Amino acid sequence: ARAPSRNIVFVYLFLSVIMGYAVKYLYETQRLKRYGLALVILLVMGDYYSVSSETTVAQIPSCYGAIKNQKNFGGILDLPGGWQENARYMMYQTHHETPIVQGAIPRKIGRSLIDRLDLTDLQTQKRQLVEQGITSIVLHKRPLFERRRIDTAGYESVYKNICEDDDIIVFEAF
Protein backbone atom coordinates (compact mmCIF):
# COMPACT_ATOMS: atom_id res chain seq x y z
CA ALA A 1 0.00 0.00 0.00
CA ARG A 2 2.94 2.35 0.59
CA ALA A 3 4.25 1.83 -2.93
CA PRO A 4 1.44 1.16 -5.44
CA SER A 5 3.95 0.32 -8.16
CA ARG A 6 4.77 -2.89 -6.29
CA ASN A 7 1.22 -4.13 -6.86
CA ILE A 8 1.91 -4.60 -10.57
CA VAL A 9 3.56 -7.92 -9.70
CA PHE A 10 0.23 -9.22 -8.43
CA VAL A 11 -1.62 -7.80 -11.43
CA TYR A 12 0.73 -9.61 -13.81
CA LEU A 13 0.43 -12.81 -11.79
CA PHE A 14 -3.36 -12.86 -11.96
CA LEU A 15 -3.41 -11.73 -15.59
CA SER A 16 -1.11 -14.61 -16.51
CA VAL A 17 -3.50 -17.09 -14.88
CA ILE A 18 -6.47 -15.53 -16.70
CA MET A 19 -4.54 -15.56 -20.00
CA GLY A 20 -3.65 -19.21 -19.44
CA TYR A 21 -7.33 -20.11 -19.10
CA ALA A 22 -8.20 -17.96 -22.12
CA VAL A 23 -5.61 -19.66 -24.31
CA LYS A 24 -6.77 -23.08 -23.09
CA TYR A 25 -10.39 -22.17 -23.94
CA LEU A 26 -9.40 -20.93 -27.39
CA TYR A 27 -7.38 -24.07 -28.02
CA GLU A 28 -10.23 -26.38 -26.97
CA THR A 29 -12.86 -24.54 -29.00
CA GLN A 30 -12.55 -26.03 -32.49
CA ARG A 31 -14.01 -23.07 -34.35
CA LEU A 32 -11.83 -20.43 -32.66
CA LYS A 33 -8.75 -22.61 -32.51
CA ARG A 34 -6.88 -21.13 -35.45
CA TYR A 35 -8.03 -17.55 -35.29
CA GLY A 36 -8.05 -17.25 -31.51
CA LEU A 37 -4.47 -18.41 -31.06
CA ALA A 38 -3.31 -16.23 -33.92
CA LEU A 39 -5.11 -13.29 -32.31
CA VAL A 40 -3.45 -13.94 -28.95
CA ILE A 41 -0.04 -14.16 -30.60
CA LEU A 42 -0.66 -10.92 -32.50
CA LEU A 43 -1.82 -9.18 -29.32
CA VAL A 44 1.31 -10.28 -27.45
CA MET A 45 3.51 -9.08 -30.30
CA GLY A 46 1.57 -5.81 -30.47
CA ASP A 47 2.04 -5.29 -26.76
CA TYR A 48 5.77 -5.92 -27.09
CA TYR A 49 6.26 -3.48 -29.97
CA SER A 50 7.05 0.06 -28.91
CA VAL A 51 5.61 2.90 -30.95
CA SER A 52 7.99 5.43 -29.47
CA SER A 53 11.71 4.82 -29.62
CA GLU A 54 12.59 8.04 -27.80
CA THR A 55 15.17 7.65 -25.06
CA THR A 56 16.70 9.98 -22.55
CA VAL A 57 20.09 11.20 -23.64
CA ALA A 58 22.67 10.53 -20.96
CA GLN A 59 25.83 12.54 -21.36
CA ILE A 60 28.67 11.31 -19.20
CA PRO A 61 31.16 14.04 -18.22
CA SER A 62 34.40 13.57 -20.13
CA CYS A 63 36.59 13.66 -17.01
CA TYR A 64 35.33 10.24 -15.93
CA GLY A 65 37.79 8.90 -18.49
CA ALA A 66 40.69 10.41 -16.54
CA ILE A 67 39.82 8.24 -13.55
CA LYS A 68 40.61 5.04 -15.43
CA ASN A 69 44.06 6.43 -16.35
CA GLN A 70 45.15 6.61 -12.70
CA LYS A 71 47.99 4.35 -11.63
CA ASN A 72 46.15 3.11 -8.51
CA PHE A 73 42.66 2.70 -9.88
CA GLY A 74 39.95 2.30 -7.18
CA GLY A 75 36.54 3.55 -6.11
CA ILE A 76 34.91 6.95 -6.62
CA LEU A 77 33.32 9.37 -4.18
CA ASP A 78 30.82 11.61 -5.99
CA LEU A 79 29.90 14.86 -4.23
CA PRO A 80 27.53 16.46 -3.37
CA GLY A 81 25.33 13.63 -2.15
CA GLY A 82 21.57 13.38 -2.02
CA TRP A 83 18.88 10.97 -3.19
CA GLN A 84 18.52 12.43 -6.69
CA GLU A 85 22.24 13.01 -7.13
CA ASN A 86 23.08 9.48 -5.99
CA ALA A 87 20.67 8.08 -8.58
CA ARG A 88 22.49 10.09 -11.25
CA TYR A 89 25.87 8.83 -9.99
CA MET A 90 24.61 5.26 -10.25
CA MET A 91 23.64 5.97 -13.86
CA TYR A 92 27.17 7.26 -14.50
CA GLN A 93 28.53 4.08 -12.89
CA THR A 94 26.92 1.98 -15.62
CA HIS A 95 29.21 3.84 -18.01
CA HIS A 96 32.50 4.02 -16.12
CA GLU A 97 32.02 0.67 -14.30
CA THR A 98 33.93 1.79 -11.20
CA PRO A 99 32.74 1.13 -7.63
CA ILE A 100 31.13 4.19 -6.04
CA VAL A 101 30.84 5.12 -2.37
CA GLN A 102 27.15 6.03 -2.31
CA GLY A 103 24.07 5.09 -4.22
CA ALA A 104 20.30 5.43 -4.21
CA ILE A 105 18.81 2.45 -2.39
CA PRO A 106 15.44 2.26 -0.64
CA ARG A 107 16.64 0.57 2.55
CA LYS A 108 20.02 0.48 4.19
CA ILE A 109 20.84 -2.76 5.96
CA GLY A 110 23.92 -1.49 7.76
CA ARG A 111 26.35 1.40 7.97
CA SER A 112 28.65 2.01 5.03
CA LEU A 113 31.56 4.36 4.32
CA ILE A 114 29.29 7.24 3.31
CA ASP A 115 27.60 7.08 6.74
CA ARG A 116 30.84 7.55 8.66
CA LEU A 117 32.76 9.67 6.15
CA ASP A 118 33.87 13.03 7.55
CA LEU A 119 32.74 15.69 5.10
CA THR A 120 33.98 18.65 7.18
CA ASP A 121 37.59 17.74 8.04
CA LEU A 122 39.20 16.98 4.68
CA GLN A 123 42.42 15.56 6.19
CA THR A 124 40.39 12.97 8.12
CA GLN A 125 38.30 12.36 5.02
CA LYS A 126 41.43 11.74 2.95
CA ARG A 127 42.68 9.19 5.48
CA GLN A 128 39.29 7.42 5.47
CA LEU A 129 39.21 7.27 1.68
CA VAL A 130 42.75 5.90 1.41
CA GLU A 131 41.96 3.21 4.01
CA GLN A 132 38.93 2.10 1.99
CA GLY A 133 40.69 2.13 -1.40
CA ILE A 134 38.83 5.12 -2.81
CA THR A 135 41.14 6.79 -5.31
CA SER A 136 38.99 9.53 -6.82
CA ILE A 137 36.69 12.31 -5.68
CA VAL A 138 34.35 13.77 -8.27
CA LEU A 139 32.92 17.19 -7.39
CA HIS A 140 29.93 18.07 -9.53
CA LYS A 141 29.85 21.80 -10.26
CA ARG A 142 26.15 21.88 -11.08
CA PRO A 143 24.27 19.98 -8.38
CA LEU A 144 20.57 19.42 -8.82
CA PHE A 145 19.91 21.68 -5.82
CA GLU A 146 21.89 24.86 -5.13
CA ARG A 147 21.90 24.28 -1.37
CA ARG A 148 24.09 21.21 -1.94
CA ARG A 149 26.82 23.11 -3.74
CA ILE A 150 30.31 22.33 -2.37
CA ASP A 151 33.14 24.84 -2.03
CA THR A 152 35.92 23.50 -4.22
CA ALA A 153 38.69 25.61 -2.64
CA GLY A 154 39.05 23.31 0.36
CA TYR A 155 39.31 20.23 -1.85
CA GLU A 156 41.88 21.93 -4.08
CA SER A 157 44.10 22.57 -1.05
CA VAL A 158 44.03 18.92 0.12
CA TYR A 159 43.64 16.84 -3.05
CA LYS A 160 45.40 16.87 -6.42
CA ASN A 161 43.22 18.03 -9.33
CA ILE A 162 43.63 15.53 -12.19
CA CYS A 163 40.86 16.71 -14.52
CA GLU A 164 38.34 19.51 -14.83
CA ASP A 165 35.66 20.28 -17.37
CA ASP A 166 32.45 22.29 -17.43
CA ASP A 167 30.57 19.78 -15.28
CA ILE A 168 32.97 18.16 -12.82
CA ILE A 169 36.35 18.32 -11.12
CA VAL A 170 38.17 15.05 -10.47
CA PHE A 171 40.58 14.89 -7.54
CA GLU A 172 43.05 12.16 -6.76
CA ALA A 173 42.39 10.91 -3.21
CA PHE A 174 45.74 9.29 -2.42
PDB file of C-alpha atoms in Angstrom:
ATOM      1  CA  ALA A   1       0.000   0.000   0.000  1.00  0.00           C
ATOM      2  CA  ARG A   2       2.941   2.352   0.586  1.00  0.00           C
ATOM      3  CA  ALA A   3       4.250   1.826  -2.934  1.00  0.00           C
ATOM      4  CA  PRO A   4       1.436   1.161  -5.438  1.00  0.00           C
ATOM      5  CA  SER A   5       3.954   0.324  -8.164  1.00  0.00           C
ATOM      6  CA  ARG A   6       4.774  -2.890  -6.287  1.00  0.00           C
ATOM      7  CA  ASN A   7       1.224  -4.131  -6.864  1.00  0.00           C
ATOM      8  CA  ILE A   8       1.915  -4.599 -10.572  1.00  0.00           C
ATOM      9  CA  VAL A   9       3.563  -7.922  -9.700  1.00  0.00           C
ATOM     10  CA  PHE A  10       0.229  -9.216  -8.431  1.00  0.00           C
ATOM     11  CA  VAL A  11      -1.621  -7.802 -11.429  1.00  0.00           C
ATOM     12  CA  TYR A  12       0.735  -9.611 -13.805  1.00  0.00           C
ATOM     13  CA  LEU A  13       0.434 -12.812 -11.794  1.00  0.00           C
ATOM     14  CA  PHE A  14      -3.363 -12.860 -11.959  1.00  0.00           C
ATOM     15  CA  LEU A  15      -3.408 -11.730 -15.587  1.00  0.00           C
ATOM     16  CA  SER A  16      -1.107 -14.615 -16.510  1.00  0.00           C
ATOM     17  CA  VAL A  17      -3.503 -17.095 -14.882  1.00  0.00           C
ATOM     18  CA  ILE A  18      -6.471 -15.529 -16.704  1.00  0.00           C
ATOM     19  CA  MET A  19      -4.541 -15.558 -20.001  1.00  0.00           C
ATOM     20  CA  GLY A  20      -3.654 -19.210 -19.445  1.00  0.00           C
ATOM     21  CA  TYR A  21      -7.333 -20.106 -19.100  1.00  0.00           C
ATOM     22  CA  ALA A  22      -8.205 -17.959 -22.124  1.00  0.00           C
ATOM     23  CA  VAL A  23      -5.607 -19.658 -24.314  1.00  0.00           C
ATOM     24  CA  LYS A  24      -6.768 -23.079 -23.090  1.00  0.00           C
ATOM     25  CA  TYR A  25     -10.386 -22.172 -23.938  1.00  0.00           C
ATOM     26  CA  LEU A  26      -9.405 -20.933 -27.390  1.00  0.00           C
ATOM     27  CA  TYR A  27      -7.378 -24.071 -28.024  1.00  0.00           C
ATOM     28  CA  GLU A  28     -10.228 -26.384 -26.975  1.00  0.00           C
ATOM     29  CA  THR A  29     -12.857 -24.539 -29.002  1.00  0.00           C
ATOM     30  CA  GLN A  30     -12.546 -26.029 -32.486  1.00  0.00           C
ATOM     31  CA  ARG A  31     -14.006 -23.070 -34.345  1.00  0.00           C
ATOM     32  CA  LEU A  32     -11.832 -20.434 -32.662  1.00  0.00           C
ATOM     33  CA  LYS A  33      -8.746 -22.608 -32.511  1.00  0.00           C
ATOM     34  CA  ARG A  34      -6.883 -21.129 -35.454  1.00  0.00           C
ATOM     35  CA  TYR A  35      -8.027 -17.548 -35.292  1.00  0.00           C
ATOM     36  CA  GLY A  36      -8.047 -17.247 -31.514  1.00  0.00           C
ATOM     37  CA  LEU A  37      -4.466 -18.413 -31.059  1.00  0.00           C
ATOM     38  CA  ALA A  38      -3.311 -16.230 -33.921  1.00  0.00           C
ATOM     39  CA  LEU A  39      -5.106 -13.293 -32.313  1.00  0.00           C
ATOM     40  CA  VAL A  40      -3.447 -13.942 -28.952  1.00  0.00           C
ATOM     41  CA  ILE A  41      -0.038 -14.156 -30.598  1.00  0.00           C
ATOM     42  CA  LEU A  42      -0.658 -10.918 -32.504  1.00  0.00           C
ATOM     43  CA  LEU A  43      -1.822  -9.178 -29.321  1.00  0.00           C
ATOM     44  CA  VAL A  44       1.313 -10.276 -27.447  1.00  0.00           C
ATOM     45  CA  MET A  45       3.511  -9.083 -30.303  1.00  0.00           C
ATOM     46  CA  GLY A  46       1.568  -5.806 -30.470  1.00  0.00           C
ATOM     47  CA  ASP A  47       2.044  -5.292 -26.757  1.00  0.00           C
ATOM     48  CA  TYR A  48       5.772  -5.925 -27.088  1.00  0.00           C
ATOM     49  CA  TYR A  49       6.255  -3.478 -29.974  1.00  0.00           C
ATOM     50  CA  SER A  50       7.053   0.065 -28.906  1.00  0.00           C
ATOM     51  CA  VAL A  51       5.615   2.899 -30.948  1.00  0.00           C
ATOM     52  CA  SER A  52       7.989   5.428 -29.470  1.00  0.00           C
ATOM     53  CA  SER A  53      11.707   4.821 -29.622  1.00  0.00           C
ATOM     54  CA  GLU A  54      12.593   8.036 -27.804  1.00  0.00           C
ATOM     55  CA  THR A  55      15.169   7.646 -25.065  1.00  0.00           C
ATOM     56  CA  THR A  56      16.697   9.978 -22.554  1.00  0.00           C
ATOM     57  CA  VAL A  57      20.092  11.199 -23.640  1.00  0.00           C
ATOM     58  CA  ALA A  58      22.673  10.527 -20.962  1.00  0.00           C
ATOM     59  CA  GLN A  59      25.829  12.539 -21.358  1.00  0.00           C
ATOM     60  CA  ILE A  60      28.667  11.315 -19.200  1.00  0.00           C
ATOM     61  CA  PRO A  61      31.159  14.044 -18.218  1.00  0.00           C
ATOM     62  CA  SER A  62      34.403  13.570 -20.132  1.00  0.00           C
ATOM     63  CA  CYS A  63      36.592  13.659 -17.014  1.00  0.00           C
ATOM     64  CA  TYR A  64      35.330  10.245 -15.926  1.00  0.00           C
ATOM     65  CA  GLY A  65      37.787   8.896 -18.489  1.00  0.00           C
ATOM     66  CA  ALA A  66      40.694  10.407 -16.536  1.00  0.00           C
ATOM     67  CA  ILE A  67      39.822   8.236 -13.548  1.00  0.00           C
ATOM     68  CA  LYS A  68      40.612   5.041 -15.425  1.00  0.00           C
ATOM     69  CA  ASN A  69      44.062   6.433 -16.347  1.00  0.00           C
ATOM     70  CA  GLN A  70      45.145   6.615 -12.697  1.00  0.00           C
ATOM     71  CA  LYS A  71      47.988   4.349 -11.627  1.00  0.00           C
ATOM     72  CA  ASN A  72      46.149   3.108  -8.511  1.00  0.00           C
ATOM     73  CA  PHE A  73      42.657   2.700  -9.879  1.00  0.00           C
ATOM     74  CA  GLY A  74      39.946   2.304  -7.183  1.00  0.00           C
ATOM     75  CA  GLY A  75      36.540   3.551  -6.109  1.00  0.00           C
ATOM     76  CA  ILE A  76      34.905   6.947  -6.621  1.00  0.00           C
ATOM     77  CA  LEU A  77      33.315   9.369  -4.179  1.00  0.00           C
ATOM     78  CA  ASP A  78      30.822  11.613  -5.986  1.00  0.00           C
ATOM     79  CA  LEU A  79      29.897  14.856  -4.229  1.00  0.00           C
ATOM     80  CA  PRO A  80      27.534  16.455  -3.366  1.00  0.00           C
ATOM     81  CA  GLY A  81      25.333  13.633  -2.146  1.00  0.00           C
ATOM     82  CA  GLY A  82      21.572  13.383  -2.020  1.00  0.00           C
ATOM     83  CA  TRP A  83      18.884  10.975  -3.185  1.00  0.00           C
ATOM     84  CA  GLN A  84      18.521  12.426  -6.693  1.00  0.00           C
ATOM     85  CA  GLU A  85      22.244  13.010  -7.131  1.00  0.00           C
ATOM     86  CA  ASN A  86      23.081   9.475  -5.991  1.00  0.00           C
ATOM     87  CA  ALA A  87      20.667   8.080  -8.580  1.00  0.00           C
ATOM     88  CA  ARG A  88      22.487  10.085 -11.249  1.00  0.00           C
ATOM     89  CA  TYR A  89      25.873   8.834  -9.990  1.00  0.00           C
ATOM     90  CA  MET A  90      24.613   5.263 -10.253  1.00  0.00           C
ATOM     91  CA  MET A  91      23.641   5.968 -13.860  1.00  0.00           C
ATOM     92  CA  TYR A  92      27.170   7.258 -14.501  1.00  0.00           C
ATOM     93  CA  GLN A  93      28.525   4.078 -12.890  1.00  0.00           C
ATOM     94  CA  THR A  94      26.919   1.982 -15.624  1.00  0.00           C
ATOM     95  CA  HIS A  95      29.209   3.839 -18.014  1.00  0.00           C
ATOM     96  CA  HIS A  96      32.504   4.024 -16.122  1.00  0.00           C
ATOM     97  CA  GLU A  97      32.017   0.668 -14.300  1.00  0.00           C
ATOM     98  CA  THR A  98      33.925   1.789 -11.204  1.00  0.00           C
ATOM     99  CA  PRO A  99      32.741   1.129  -7.626  1.00  0.00           C
ATOM    100  CA  ILE A 100      31.130   4.190  -6.036  1.00  0.00           C
ATOM    101  CA  VAL A 101      30.837   5.118  -2.370  1.00  0.00           C
ATOM    102  CA  GLN A 102      27.152   6.031  -2.307  1.00  0.00           C
ATOM    103  CA  GLY A 103      24.066   5.086  -4.217  1.00  0.00           C
ATOM    104  CA  ALA A 104      20.298   5.429  -4.212  1.00  0.00           C
ATOM    105  CA  ILE A 105      18.808   2.452  -2.393  1.00  0.00           C
ATOM    106  CA  PRO A 106      15.442   2.265  -0.638  1.00  0.00           C
ATOM    107  CA  ARG A 107      16.637   0.571   2.553  1.00  0.00           C
ATOM    108  CA  LYS A 108      20.018   0.480   4.191  1.00  0.00           C
ATOM    109  CA  ILE A 109      20.842  -2.763   5.958  1.00  0.00           C
ATOM    110  CA  GLY A 110      23.920  -1.488   7.755  1.00  0.00           C
ATOM    111  CA  ARG A 111      26.355   1.403   7.972  1.00  0.00           C
ATOM    112  CA  SER A 112      28.652   2.007   5.035  1.00  0.00           C
ATOM    113  CA  LEU A 113      31.556   4.355   4.318  1.00  0.00           C
ATOM    114  CA  ILE A 114      29.288   7.238   3.311  1.00  0.00           C
ATOM    115  CA  ASP A 115      27.598   7.083   6.737  1.00  0.00           C
ATOM    116  CA  ARG A 116      30.844   7.549   8.660  1.00  0.00           C
ATOM    117  CA  LEU A 117      32.762   9.671   6.151  1.00  0.00           C
ATOM    118  CA  ASP A 118      33.869  13.028   7.554  1.00  0.00           C
ATOM    119  CA  LEU A 119      32.740  15.690   5.100  1.00  0.00           C
ATOM    120  CA  THR A 120      33.977  18.652   7.182  1.00  0.00           C
ATOM    121  CA  ASP A 121      37.590  17.743   8.043  1.00  0.00           C
ATOM    122  CA  LEU A 122      39.197  16.979   4.681  1.00  0.00           C
ATOM    123  CA  GLN A 123      42.421  15.557   6.187  1.00  0.00           C
ATOM    124  CA  THR A 124      40.389  12.971   8.119  1.00  0.00           C
ATOM    125  CA  GLN A 125      38.299  12.362   5.023  1.00  0.00           C
ATOM    126  CA  LYS A 126      41.429  11.736   2.952  1.00  0.00           C
ATOM    127  CA  ARG A 127      42.683   9.189   5.483  1.00  0.00           C
ATOM    128  CA  GLN A 128      39.291   7.417   5.473  1.00  0.00           C
ATOM    129  CA  LEU A 129      39.211   7.271   1.679  1.00  0.00           C
ATOM    130  CA  VAL A 130      42.746   5.900   1.406  1.00  0.00           C
ATOM    131  CA  GLU A 131      41.964   3.208   4.015  1.00  0.00           C
ATOM    132  CA  GLN A 132      38.933   2.104   1.992  1.00  0.00           C
ATOM    133  CA  GLY A 133      40.687   2.131  -1.402  1.00  0.00           C
ATOM    134  CA  ILE A 134      38.827   5.117  -2.814  1.00  0.00           C
ATOM    135  CA  THR A 135      41.138   6.789  -5.306  1.00  0.00           C
ATOM    136  CA  SER A 136      38.990   9.535  -6.821  1.00  0.00           C
ATOM    137  CA  ILE A 137      36.693  12.312  -5.678  1.00  0.00           C
ATOM    138  CA  VAL A 138      34.355  13.774  -8.267  1.00  0.00           C
ATOM    139  CA  LEU A 139      32.920  17.186  -7.394  1.00  0.00           C
ATOM    140  CA  HIS A 140      29.928  18.068  -9.533  1.00  0.00           C
ATOM    141  CA  LYS A 141      29.854  21.795 -10.262  1.00  0.00           C
ATOM    142  CA  ARG A 142      26.154  21.878 -11.076  1.00  0.00           C
ATOM    143  CA  PRO A 143      24.271  19.982  -8.382  1.00  0.00           C
ATOM    144  CA  LEU A 144      20.571  19.419  -8.818  1.00  0.00           C
ATOM    145  CA  PHE A 145      19.909  21.676  -5.816  1.00  0.00           C
ATOM    146  CA  GLU A 146      21.885  24.863  -5.129  1.00  0.00           C
ATOM    147  CA  ARG A 147      21.903  24.284  -1.368  1.00  0.00           C
ATOM    148  CA  ARG A 148      24.085  21.210  -1.935  1.00  0.00           C
ATOM    149  CA  ARG A 149      26.824  23.114  -3.741  1.00  0.00           C
ATOM    150  CA  ILE A 150      30.313  22.327  -2.374  1.00  0.00           C
ATOM    151  CA  ASP A 151      33.140  24.840  -2.026  1.00  0.00           C
ATOM    152  CA  THR A 152      35.921  23.496  -4.218  1.00  0.00           C
ATOM    153  CA  ALA A 153      38.687  25.610  -2.638  1.00  0.00           C
ATOM    154  CA  GLY A 154      39.046  23.306   0.358  1.00  0.00           C
ATOM    155  CA  TYR A 155      39.308  20.230  -1.845  1.00  0.00           C
ATOM    156  CA  GLU A 156      41.879  21.926  -4.081  1.00  0.00           C
ATOM    157  CA  SER A 157      44.097  22.568  -1.045  1.00  0.00           C
ATOM    158  CA  VAL A 158      44.030  18.919   0.125  1.00  0.00           C
ATOM    159  CA  TYR A 159      43.645  16.841  -3.049  1.00  0.00           C
ATOM    160  CA  LYS A 160      45.398  16.872  -6.420  1.00  0.00           C
ATOM    161  CA  ASN A 161      43.222  18.027  -9.334  1.00  0.00           C
ATOM    162  CA  ILE A 162      43.633  15.529 -12.191  1.00  0.00           C
ATOM    163  CA  CYS A 163      40.864  16.710 -14.516  1.00  0.00           C
ATOM    164  CA  GLU A 164      38.341  19.505 -14.833  1.00  0.00           C
ATOM    165  CA  ASP A 165      35.659  20.276 -17.373  1.00  0.00           C
ATOM    166  CA  ASP A 166      32.445  22.293 -17.428  1.00  0.00           C
ATOM    167  CA  ASP A 167      30.565  19.780 -15.280  1.00  0.00           C
ATOM    168  CA  ILE A 168      32.973  18.165 -12.825  1.00  0.00           C
ATOM    169  CA  ILE A 169      36.349  18.319 -11.122  1.00  0.00           C
ATOM    170  CA  VAL A 170      38.165  15.050 -10.467  1.00  0.00           C
ATOM    171  CA  PHE A 171      40.580  14.895  -7.543  1.00  0.00           C
ATOM    172  CA  GLU A 172      43.054  12.158  -6.755  1.00  0.00           C
ATOM    173  CA  ALA A 173      42.393  10.905  -3.211  1.00  0.00           C
ATOM    174  CA  PHE A 174      45.740   9.291  -2.416  1.00  0.00           C
TER     175      PHE A 174
END
